[in-house]
Amino acid sequence: MKTTRLLAIASAAGLAVALSACGGGSGASDSSLTVTMWGGAAQKAHVDSYFTPWAKTKGVTIKQDSPTDYAKIKAQVEAGKVTSGPTEVEPNFANTACEGGLLEKLPQDILDKAKATGVAESQLGPCAIPILQYSFTIAYNSKTFSGAHPTTWAEFFDTRRFPGKRGFWKYATGGMFEAALLADGVKPDRLYPLDIDRAFRKLESIKKDIVFFDTGDQMTQMLASGEAPLVQAWSGRIFQAQQAGEKVANEWRQNLVSYDQIVVPKGYPNKDLAFEWMRWFLDNPKAQAADAEASIYGPASEKALELVPENIRKELPGFPANAESSAGLVDYAYWAKNYDGVTERLNAWIAK
Amino acid sequence: MTSATADSSAGRVRGRPRPLRPPGWTRFDGWGVLVLPLLVFLVLVFVVPLVFMLSRSLTDPSVGLQNYRDVFANAVYPRVLGNTFLIAAIVTVVTLALAYPYAYLMTLVGPGWRMVMMGLVLVPFWTSILVRSFALVLFLRDTGAFNSTLQSLDLVDQPVPLIRTLTGVVFGMVQVALPFAVLPIYATMQGIDRRLLQAAESLGDRPAGAFWRIFVPLSAPGVAAAVLLTFVQALGYYITPALLGGPKNTMIGELIVQQVSTVLRFGFAAALATLLLLTTLLLLVVAGRFVDLQKHLMRQP
């Protein structure tokens, strides 16, 4: 059985090669930046308006990945083979991951520059700068509610006056607990730390009218079809659907402002290049404004907001009228501490 | 499989002793080494990750059974696990009830119709599950094609709730699972010698009796394969119940994904996955006590 043994040896060698291939190479060249974001039209807008122009002047190749996958970041950092560069994340992840050592700490000059260029200090972290803003709004189907529509979270929860299903994002930080508490009469400045028990009681009162969605597409589809004529929504998606001719609209009263941040996973070989891009980004409100126009997400800094055309600006959280009627900013420091526990309770409540 | 078929034909020859086979690799006559690359592949992409996952469930974040204790400390996980098995069982029964007569019909019709029926099974089989599930959402939702047709025909006043219900999940999952049941059942039925039925009838049995006593038992291997494929596959479903199901129809796959991708508790997710795997294996062992799986799946005498 000579052939058998030979083949066995050959396969063993193959195995060894395959294993060593897994171990070699980090995949990053000297002048490339791998950008990871949530994908779709928004990612295209972001990359076009604030990565490509910078890359052209620097001779850097931009590679893309999507969507952001926290598990992948964690796995990459743990394995010591990081291929993701600048990555768009939610602030509660940026908080916990920064503390947990999964992210690169930003050089002090970037944080200073961010403050100097009009970025809100509350949206900065030791590992993260904000890149965009949006709001959790009361979105409604304007065909179903051609007369009056709910303008406060209390009315959103009033199923007698406004019958129909309500859509919520099946996600603890998706704003539903804040909405429930505001609906129950909690003052916006007293929202945090959230009274989760009270929020669940309020949610329980309309549970049979709640439908949950997982993605933005589901959200707009649900709202536009009239399946759930009321949705706690991401403002930009609703405006985009409206522009596409759907009978949907944002109600900006009591909107909850949220934001995404950019971080760099710990051990990214081209981290200095990533930092260099961050400096450029903060110094270029024009690029941020161009992105806001293309993606309907608010820019990171106030300076950039002024450069956005009026018809788009009125659909951004920073627009004065929207900012005035806002119920505040989602407190991601709270969520960083409580996300796991509340998620667990939410799962149990949903499955009950 | 080849060696199994060879075995069975050898076994059916009466009066001659089975050929003696030397033990070990040599029973594959040297050609067996062609299996080695596949073995290496399976070890690399299946066994190694499985071992990693098992060990992770016992070591992350600390060594011990903490993750398993956590699973049972919260009533939601055992309940969802039970729910997963219940939904998989319902889906298997419904799938079988549809697939068996369909496959039987396929053996009766002419070649042209058989092509059409085969196409009806294969085309959805080749289409992405995500696309199909999403299409079902659009079709079945309250304002979707199905309900608006019913309403325009004045058959119902209120839309029939089809999605975000158990009906929706079962509908969607059966639709995905059907090809996996039709194909093995059809393959088995095709090999059944119809002259056996004629012989039974010529000996005085009624057609229905001949069908039950001869055809059904002979098609059992295909049915066993279909049940296994459908059931085990249904246990791991994730996209379809997530899109078509309501809160009450959450399946364990969704919770595992959530633990991995949003809460980042890899060890806990590994423990959930391990429990799913173990309960599945346990169920197969129990099923094996009642049904001779080896006989039905390998078609050995």
XYZ file of C-alpha atoms in Angstrom:
653
model
C 0.000 0.000 0.000
C 2.681 2.434 -1.012
C 0.259 4.778 -2.741
C -1.879 4.961 0.360
C 0.976 6.045 2.528
C 2.190 8.513 -0.068
C -1.217 10.089 -0.322
C -1.588 10.181 3.409
C 1.702 12.027 3.685
C 0.682 14.367 0.883
C -2.593 15.214 2.616
C -0.842 15.711 5.918
C 1.506 18.102 4.174
C -1.496 19.828 2.639
C -3.010 20.197 6.062
C 0.185 21.705 7.400
C 0.340 24.181 4.515
C -3.287 25.128 5.011
C -2.775 25.679 8.726
C 0.321 27.775 8.238
C -1.488 29.798 5.561
C -4.085 30.673 8.173
C -1.352 31.976 10.397
C 0.547 34.114 7.930
C 0.121 37.665 6.733
C -2.013 40.431 8.132
C -3.413 41.404 4.752
C -2.635 45.098 5.003
C -0.327 46.768 2.575
C 1.562 49.968 3.285
C -0.831 52.399 1.716
C -4.296 51.001 2.008
C -7.135 51.665 4.397
C -9.938 49.184 4.923
C -13.102 51.049 5.789
C -15.939 49.154 7.465
C -19.420 50.628 7.684
C -23.047 49.544 7.793
C -23.270 49.179 4.025
C -25.823 50.202 1.432
C -26.356 53.639 -0.052
C -25.122 55.348 3.117
C -21.728 53.655 2.978
C -21.325 54.616 -0.656
C -22.118 58.237 0.232
C -19.664 58.220 3.158
C -16.823 56.710 1.179
C -17.403 58.970 -1.831
C -17.540 62.162 0.176
C -14.966 61.695 2.874
C -12.620 58.866 2.081
C -12.027 58.996 -1.662
C -11.033 62.710 -1.902
C -8.486 62.254 0.874
C -7.187 58.999 -0.562
C -6.608 60.578 -3.965
C -4.327 63.289 -2.611
C -2.409 60.752 -0.520
C -2.176 57.927 -3.023
C -3.952 55.604 -0.606
C -6.105 52.700 -1.767
C -9.485 52.503 -0.034
C -10.811 49.007 0.536
C -14.309 48.456 1.846
C -16.082 45.967 4.027
C -19.662 45.867 5.291
C -21.628 45.649 7.426
C -19.894 46.398 10.702
C -19.637 43.174 12.670
C -18.709 43.540 16.349
C -18.055 39.822 16.639
C -15.581 40.042 13.778
C -13.764 42.971 15.401
C -13.499 41.067 18.660
C -12.341 37.902 16.885
C -9.746 39.827 14.849
C -8.294 41.582 17.863
C -8.211 38.381 19.926
C -6.477 36.533 17.114
C -4.014 39.413 16.648
C -4.789 39.679 12.937
C -6.665 42.910 12.413
C -7.743 43.790 8.887
C -10.451 46.361 9.658
C -9.320 49.964 9.741
C -11.687 52.872 10.421
C -14.962 51.261 11.466
C -18.383 52.791 11.971
C -19.871 51.642 15.274
C -22.536 52.520 17.800
C -21.317 54.558 20.768
C -22.184 51.948 23.420
C -19.948 49.470 21.605
C -17.226 52.114 21.278
C -17.470 52.665 25.056
C -17.294 49.047 26.188
C -14.831 47.955 23.506
C -12.530 50.867 24.351
C -12.553 49.893 28.022
C -12.113 46.252 27.090
C -8.984 47.018 25.074
C -10.442 46.114 21.680
C -9.854 49.577 20.187
C -6.944 51.923 19.600
C -6.879 54.927 21.924
C -6.920 58.111 19.856
C -3.941 60.505 20.023
C -4.731 63.579 22.144
C -4.334 65.961 19.188
C -7.300 64.316 17.402
C -9.542 64.789 20.427
C -8.404 68.399 20.765
C -8.975 69.024 17.087
C -12.467 67.507 17.309
C -13.425 69.908 20.087
C -11.913 72.846 18.208
C -13.843 72.076 15.030
C -17.268 72.053 16.650
C -17.801 68.404 17.540
C -19.949 68.028 20.668
C -17.820 66.856 23.564
C -20.600 64.507 24.666
C -20.138 62.579 21.402
C -16.401 62.076 21.734
C -14.745 59.107 23.376
C -11.140 58.169 24.147
C -11.297 55.754 21.195
C -13.944 57.376 19.032
C -14.992 60.449 17.096
C -18.582 60.927 15.858
C -19.119 60.844 12.109
C -22.849 61.277 11.710
C -26.071 61.982 13.549
C -29.652 60.919 13.147
C -32.783 60.888 15.265
C -35.282 58.357 16.464
C -38.441 60.068 15.298
C -42.151 59.335 15.279
C -42.587 58.302 11.664
C -46.108 57.943 10.323
C -47.888 56.836 7.197
C -49.353 60.064 5.860
C -52.079 58.228 3.970
C -53.358 56.480 7.118
C -53.009 59.630 9.184
C -54.028 62.206 6.604
C -55.631 64.345 9.314
C -54.027 64.342 12.738
C -50.998 62.189 13.462
C -49.275 61.455 16.793
C -46.876 64.246 17.681
C -45.616 63.021 21.067
C -44.584 59.632 22.401
C -47.652 59.725 24.666
C -49.812 59.932 21.542
C -47.673 57.295 19.854
C -48.624 54.938 22.710
C -52.298 55.992 22.567
C -53.740 53.088 20.591
C -57.316 54.226 21.169
C -56.908 57.625 19.550
C -54.535 56.369 16.865
C -55.341 52.720 16.145
C -52.915 50.503 14.239
C -49.673 48.638 14.771
C -46.543 50.332 16.095
C -43.137 49.366 14.809
C -40.097 49.287 17.087
C -36.531 48.301 16.360
C -35.862 44.968 18.092
C -32.816 46.358 19.764
C -32.290 47.566 23.322
C -30.560 50.803 22.299
C -33.091 51.466 19.554
C -34.868 54.146 21.564
C -37.954 52.180 22.608
C -37.297 52.388 26.353
C -36.700 56.132 26.142
C -39.905 56.511 24.102
C -41.925 54.454 26.603
C -40.706 56.531 29.542
C -41.359 59.835 27.756
C -44.831 58.523 26.908
C -45.342 57.683 30.574
C -44.620 61.259 31.560
C -40.943 61.183 32.502
C -39.316 64.568 31.885
C -36.632 64.500 29.183
C -33.917 65.755 31.557
C -34.831 63.016 34.084
C -34.698 60.173 31.541
C -31.357 58.655 32.579
C -30.686 56.365 34.331
C -33.676 54.685 32.681
C -36.392 53.206 34.882
C -36.483 49.956 32.927
C -39.263 48.406 35.023
C -41.513 51.359 34.343
C -40.620 51.296 30.640
C -41.582 47.616 30.415
C -44.901 48.314 32.143
C -45.657 51.005 29.570
C -44.587 48.777 26.662
C -46.680 45.918 28.070
C -49.777 48.135 27.800
C -49.532 48.142 23.981
C -47.659 44.873 23.486
C -50.291 43.322 21.239
C -49.991 46.301 18.888
C -46.200 46.193 18.638
C -44.376 44.734 15.665
C -40.615 44.528 15.730
C -38.230 45.088 12.867
C -34.561 44.193 12.532
C -33.437 46.249 9.551
C -34.033 49.676 8.061
C -35.542 48.124 4.960
C -38.078 46.241 7.038
C -38.835 49.456 8.893
C -39.638 51.559 5.831
C -41.418 48.685 4.112
C -43.644 48.161 7.156
C -44.473 51.845 7.391
C -44.985 52.511 3.685
C -47.219 49.466 3.198
C -49.391 50.562 6.104
C -48.784 47.330 7.985
C -47.508 49.456 10.853
C -48.659 53.014 10.149
C -46.572 54.254 13.089
C -42.903 53.471 13.552
C -40.181 54.689 15.850
C -37.822 55.343 13.005
C -34.383 56.450 11.900
C -35.039 59.909 10.503
C -32.882 59.658 7.372
C -34.474 56.470 6.078
C -37.931 57.999 6.308
C -36.907 61.122 4.407
C -35.281 58.991 1.712
C -38.480 56.948 1.367
C -40.459 60.182 1.205
C -38.200 61.469 -1.563
C -38.781 58.193 -3.393
C -42.504 58.952 -3.366
C -43.701 56.889 -0.402
C -46.474 58.343 1.762
C -44.360 58.587 4.901
C -43.129 61.463 7.053
C -41.073 62.297 10.143
C -42.607 64.005 13.168
C -39.679 65.747 14.824
C -41.263 66.551 18.200
C -39.552 64.695 21.051
C -37.000 63.205 18.673
C -34.151 61.358 20.334
C -30.792 62.243 18.881
C -28.327 59.430 18.233
C -24.998 59.231 16.485
C -22.440 56.804 15.081
C -18.753 56.896 15.795
C -15.595 55.895 13.985
C -13.086 53.698 15.797
C -9.933 51.804 14.885
C -9.623 48.204 16.112
C -6.606 47.553 18.328
C -3.548 46.426 16.416
C -4.584 47.638 12.973
C -1.284 47.751 11.066
C -2.094 51.032 9.293
C -3.474 52.793 12.331
C -1.353 55.902 11.752
C -2.878 56.255 8.311
C -6.316 55.917 9.901
C -5.469 58.668 12.391
C -4.198 60.847 9.572
C -7.540 60.439 7.824
C -9.382 61.393 11.036
C -7.454 64.678 11.218
C -8.331 65.410 7.606
C -11.979 64.522 8.230
C -12.246 66.891 11.188
C -10.558 69.679 9.212
C -12.964 69.312 6.279
C -16.513 70.391 7.138
C -17.145 70.642 3.386
C -16.664 66.927 2.958
C -18.941 66.286 5.921
C -21.601 68.540 4.440
C -21.384 66.770 1.090
C -21.890 63.496 2.913
C -24.914 64.839 4.792
C -26.477 65.877 1.505
C -25.894 62.473 -0.045
C -26.780 60.278 2.932
C -29.352 62.389 4.904
C -27.312 61.791 8.033
C -26.337 64.860 10.012
C -22.650 65.808 9.957
C -20.407 65.416 12.979
C -19.757 69.116 13.541
C -21.843 72.273 13.685
C -19.593 74.025 11.186
C -20.439 71.421 8.576
C -24.166 71.662 9.273
C -24.194 75.276 8.109
C -22.918 74.176 4.706
C -25.791 71.744 4.062
C -28.580 73.024 1.755
C -31.729 74.090 3.572
C -34.087 71.422 2.144
C -31.814 68.669 3.497
C -30.891 70.510 6.685
C -34.499 70.599 7.881
C -34.425 66.768 7.932
C -31.336 66.624 10.136
C -31.308 66.506 13.949
C -29.084 69.578 14.166
C -31.578 71.855 12.328
C -32.579 74.476 14.936
C -36.308 73.662 14.944
C -35.579 69.913 15.250
C -32.933 70.455 17.920
C -35.310 72.642 19.937
C -38.122 70.107 19.940
C -35.740 67.232 20.703
C -36.069 65.169 23.865
C -32.298 64.947 24.062
C -29.375 62.756 23.199
C -29.374 58.989 23.744
C -27.019 58.432 26.688
C -24.650 55.773 25.453
C -22.598 55.839 28.631
C -25.713 54.477 30.325
C -26.193 51.931 27.554
C -22.575 50.801 27.662
C -23.174 49.722 31.267
C -26.681 48.334 30.877
C -26.883 47.003 27.343
C -26.329 43.302 28.154
C -28.760 43.157 31.050
C -31.553 45.041 29.304
C -31.078 42.970 26.141
C -31.526 39.828 28.206
C -34.760 41.188 29.702
C -35.977 42.369 26.323
C -35.462 38.873 24.855
C -37.370 37.319 27.709
C -40.170 39.871 27.432
C -40.495 39.479 23.677
C -40.556 35.676 23.839
C -43.168 35.651 26.608
C -22.099 5.068 0.005
C -20.554 3.036 -2.799
C -19.312 0.419 -0.429
C -22.714 0.320 1.251
C -24.483 -0.388 -2.031
C -21.923 -3.046 -2.888
C -22.558 -4.585 0.514
C -26.289 -4.704 0.051
C -26.096 -6.357 -3.355
C -23.628 -8.850 -1.977
C -25.918 -9.546 0.958
C -28.902 -10.314 -1.218
C -27.154 -13.074 -3.082
C -28.251 -16.148 -1.222
C -26.280 -19.270 -0.639
C -22.939 -17.659 -1.257
C -20.853 -16.463 1.679
C -19.984 -12.769 1.780
C -16.545 -12.132 0.418
C -14.051 -11.834 3.219
C -12.572 -8.385 3.539
C -9.292 -7.648 5.177
C -9.605 -4.978 7.860
C -8.503 -1.364 7.559
C -7.878 0.815 4.541
C -7.469 -2.087 2.177
C -11.203 -2.672 2.063
C -11.325 0.391 -0.183
C -9.002 -1.336 -2.651
C -6.587 1.589 -2.658
C -9.141 3.936 -4.237
C -10.284 4.781 -0.741
C -7.374 7.164 -0.350
C -9.272 9.518 -2.620
C -11.374 10.169 0.458
C -8.397 11.657 2.281
C -8.601 15.201 0.863
C -12.253 15.294 1.872
C -11.376 14.026 5.339
C -8.719 16.704 5.699
C -11.207 19.295 4.523
C -13.851 18.139 6.982
C -11.407 18.070 9.859
C -10.276 21.594 9.030
C -13.614 23.262 8.487
C -15.846 21.143 10.694
C -14.126 19.164 13.428
C -11.554 21.790 14.413
C -14.100 24.639 14.703
C -16.448 22.317 16.575
C -13.756 21.507 19.121
C -12.947 25.209 19.437
C -16.607 25.977 20.005
C -17.035 23.260 22.624
C -13.958 24.390 24.491
C -15.004 28.018 24.256
C -18.331 27.235 25.913
C -16.373 25.869 28.872
C -13.604 28.464 29.081
C -15.000 31.859 28.067
C -15.075 34.097 30.102
C -13.878 31.706 32.832
C -13.239 27.990 33.096
C -16.260 26.058 34.279
C -19.906 25.382 33.629
C -20.973 28.992 34.203
C -22.290 29.467 30.647
C -24.484 26.386 30.908
C -25.742 27.495 34.310
C -26.614 30.882 32.783
C -28.623 29.211 30.021
C -30.847 27.498 32.561
C -30.931 30.422 34.989
C -33.025 32.411 32.532
C -36.298 30.699 31.621
C -36.241 32.241 28.165
C -33.479 30.001 26.781
C -34.942 26.582 27.684
C -38.314 27.833 26.462
C -36.919 29.020 23.138
C -34.988 25.764 22.778
C -38.197 23.793 23.355
C -40.025 26.088 20.968
C -37.343 25.459 18.347
C -37.882 21.696 18.538
C -41.666 22.113 18.448
C -41.542 24.323 15.355
C -39.069 21.956 13.677
C -41.400 19.016 14.399
C -44.453 20.825 13.017
C -42.506 21.858 9.929
C -41.323 18.274 9.420
C -44.845 16.839 9.629
C -46.323 19.425 7.271
C -43.425 19.108 4.832
C -43.773 15.339 4.766
C -47.533 15.527 4.258
C -46.957 17.678 1.174
C -43.808 16.068 -0.164
C -44.931 12.439 -0.076
C -47.954 12.755 -2.376
C -46.021 15.167 -4.582
C -43.161 12.710 -5.026
C -45.649 9.892 -5.590
C -47.385 11.899 -8.295
C -44.005 12.502 -9.903
C -43.525 8.759 -10.317
C -46.917 8.433 -12.022
C -46.860 11.241 -14.592
C -45.148 11.156 -17.969
C -41.594 12.420 -18.552
C -42.745 15.883 -19.680
C -44.806 16.570 -16.588
C -42.113 15.034 -14.427
C -39.680 17.650 -15.778
C -42.146 20.389 -14.920
C -42.724 19.043 -11.410
C -38.992 18.629 -10.888
C -38.464 22.211 -12.058
C -41.061 23.460 -9.605
C -39.045 21.867 -6.819
C -35.587 22.770 -8.055
C -36.011 26.406 -9.061
C -36.961 27.546 -5.534
C -34.241 25.213 -4.232
C -31.662 27.229 -6.172
C -33.032 30.596 -5.081
C -31.615 32.353 -2.036
C -33.512 31.658 1.184
C -33.331 35.331 2.103
C -34.956 36.372 -1.165
C -37.667 33.748 -0.842
C -38.424 34.625 2.775
C -38.612 38.306 1.987
C -40.882 37.624 -0.991
C -43.141 35.667 1.362
C -43.257 38.647 3.708
C -44.471 40.848 0.860
C -46.959 38.195 -0.220
C -48.379 37.261 3.170
C -48.411 40.559 5.081
C -51.687 42.257 6.015
C -51.500 44.590 3.044
C -49.885 41.973 0.788
C -51.095 40.265 -2.361
C -52.768 37.357 -0.555
C -54.791 39.403 1.891
C -55.740 42.131 -0.574
C -57.024 39.470 -2.973
C -59.136 37.914 -0.232
C -60.458 41.328 0.723
C -61.221 42.435 -2.820
C -63.183 39.211 -3.302
C -65.078 40.048 -0.100
C -64.039 36.747 1.438
C -62.813 38.391 4.631
C -63.405 41.763 6.324
C -60.160 41.949 8.267
C -56.837 40.816 6.839
C -55.932 37.305 8.004
C -52.817 37.591 10.188
C -50.317 35.367 8.377
C -46.927 36.831 9.155
C -45.445 37.285 12.619
C -47.451 34.204 13.596
C -46.713 30.492 13.832
C -48.630 30.026 10.574
C -46.254 32.385 8.825
C -43.139 30.676 10.179
C -44.387 27.199 9.284
C -45.480 28.367 5.834
C -42.092 29.893 5.132
C -40.027 27.068 6.567
C -42.029 24.372 4.784
C -41.528 26.239 1.554
C -37.778 26.233 2.133
C -37.657 22.603 3.279
C -39.839 21.020 0.579
C -37.087 20.260 -1.962
C -35.048 18.514 0.747
C -37.992 16.177 1.354
C -39.258 15.711 -2.205
C -35.894 14.802 -3.699
C -34.930 11.850 -1.439
C -38.493 10.508 -1.348
C -38.745 10.688 -5.120
C -35.356 9.027 -5.534
C -36.487 6.092 -3.381
C -39.925 5.793 -4.959
C -38.420 5.753 -8.421
C -36.450 2.656 -7.527
C -39.464 0.707 -6.298
C -40.465 -2.081 -8.635
C -44.123 -1.484 -9.471
C -44.564 -5.097 -10.481
C -44.593 -5.871 -6.773
C -47.842 -3.910 -6.487
C -49.277 -5.712 -9.484
C -48.249 -9.001 -7.955
C -50.014 -8.104 -4.690
C -53.153 -7.131 -6.552
C -53.057 -10.276 -8.647
C -52.925 -12.198 -5.377
C -56.144 -10.504 -4.316
C -55.154 -7.367 -2.389
C -57.039 -4.158 -3.119
C -54.959 -1.317 -4.665
C -55.044 0.681 -1.437
C -53.936 -2.351 0.532
C -51.123 -3.062 -1.861
C -50.054 0.558 -1.609
C -50.002 0.522 2.202
C -48.459 -2.908 2.627
C -45.906 -2.791 -0.183
C -45.246 0.683 -1.515
C -45.194 2.647 1.734
C -42.744 0.340 3.559
C -40.479 0.278 0.514
C -40.437 4.079 0.386
C -39.513 4.265 4.081
C -35.789 4.892 3.461
C -36.608 8.002 1.462
C -39.036 9.158 4.115
C -36.479 8.599 6.873
C -33.911 10.623 4.937
C -36.470 13.363 4.294
C -37.497 13.528 7.955
C -33.901 13.753 9.118
C -32.910 16.369 6.562
C -35.967 18.505 7.203
C -35.960 18.247 10.970
C -32.266 18.810 11.582
C -32.197 21.606 9.052
C -35.262 23.257 10.552
C -33.613 23.328 13.979
C -30.998 25.753 12.738
C -33.288 28.059 10.776
C -32.627 31.673 11.406
C -33.553 33.995 8.559
C -37.023 32.648 7.843
C -38.388 32.751 11.408
C -36.706 36.111 11.943
C -38.531 37.570 8.948
C -41.847 35.749 9.115
C -42.189 34.968 12.803
C -43.535 37.001 15.653
C -42.020 37.400 19.107
C -43.536 34.098 20.232
C -41.876 32.124 17.433
C -38.305 33.080 18.214
C -35.969 30.192 17.415
C -32.697 29.435 19.128
C -30.692 30.399 16.029
C -31.787 34.002 16.380
C -30.687 34.139 20.020
C -27.321 32.587 19.177
C -26.699 35.163 16.458
C -27.685 37.914 18.840
C -25.314 36.652 21.533
C -22.456 36.524 19.038
C -23.015 39.685 17.083
C -24.490 42.191 19.491
C -23.741 41.106 23.044
C -20.398 39.514 22.118
C -20.787 36.710 24.659
C -19.007 34.110 22.549
C -18.825 31.548 25.351
C -22.519 31.811 26.103
C -23.416 31.544 22.413
C -21.165 28.483 22.184
C -22.994 26.940 25.131
C -26.366 27.551 23.443
C -25.086 26.048 20.202
C -23.638 23.057 22.047
C -26.954 22.432 23.789
C -28.750 22.570 20.438
C -26.255 20.101 19.004
C -26.472 17.745 21.988
C -30.271 17.736 22.116
C -30.345 17.061 18.372
C -27.951 14.127 18.757
C -29.922 12.843 21.726
C -33.102 12.989 19.689
C -31.432 11.076 16.856
C -30.320 8.398 19.288
C -33.851 8.103 20.674
C -35.279 8.035 17.153
C -32.711 5.386 16.285
C -34.214 3.109 18.923
C -37.520 3.113 17.091
C -36.386 3.409 13.500
C -33.418 1.591 12.080
C -31.734 4.731 10.792
C -28.729 2.914 9.455
C -30.889 0.546 7.480
C -33.081 3.285 6.104
C -30.360 5.760 5.352
C -27.644 3.441 4.126
C -30.076 0.922 2.634
C -28.231 -1.953 4.140
C -30.075 -5.232 4.576
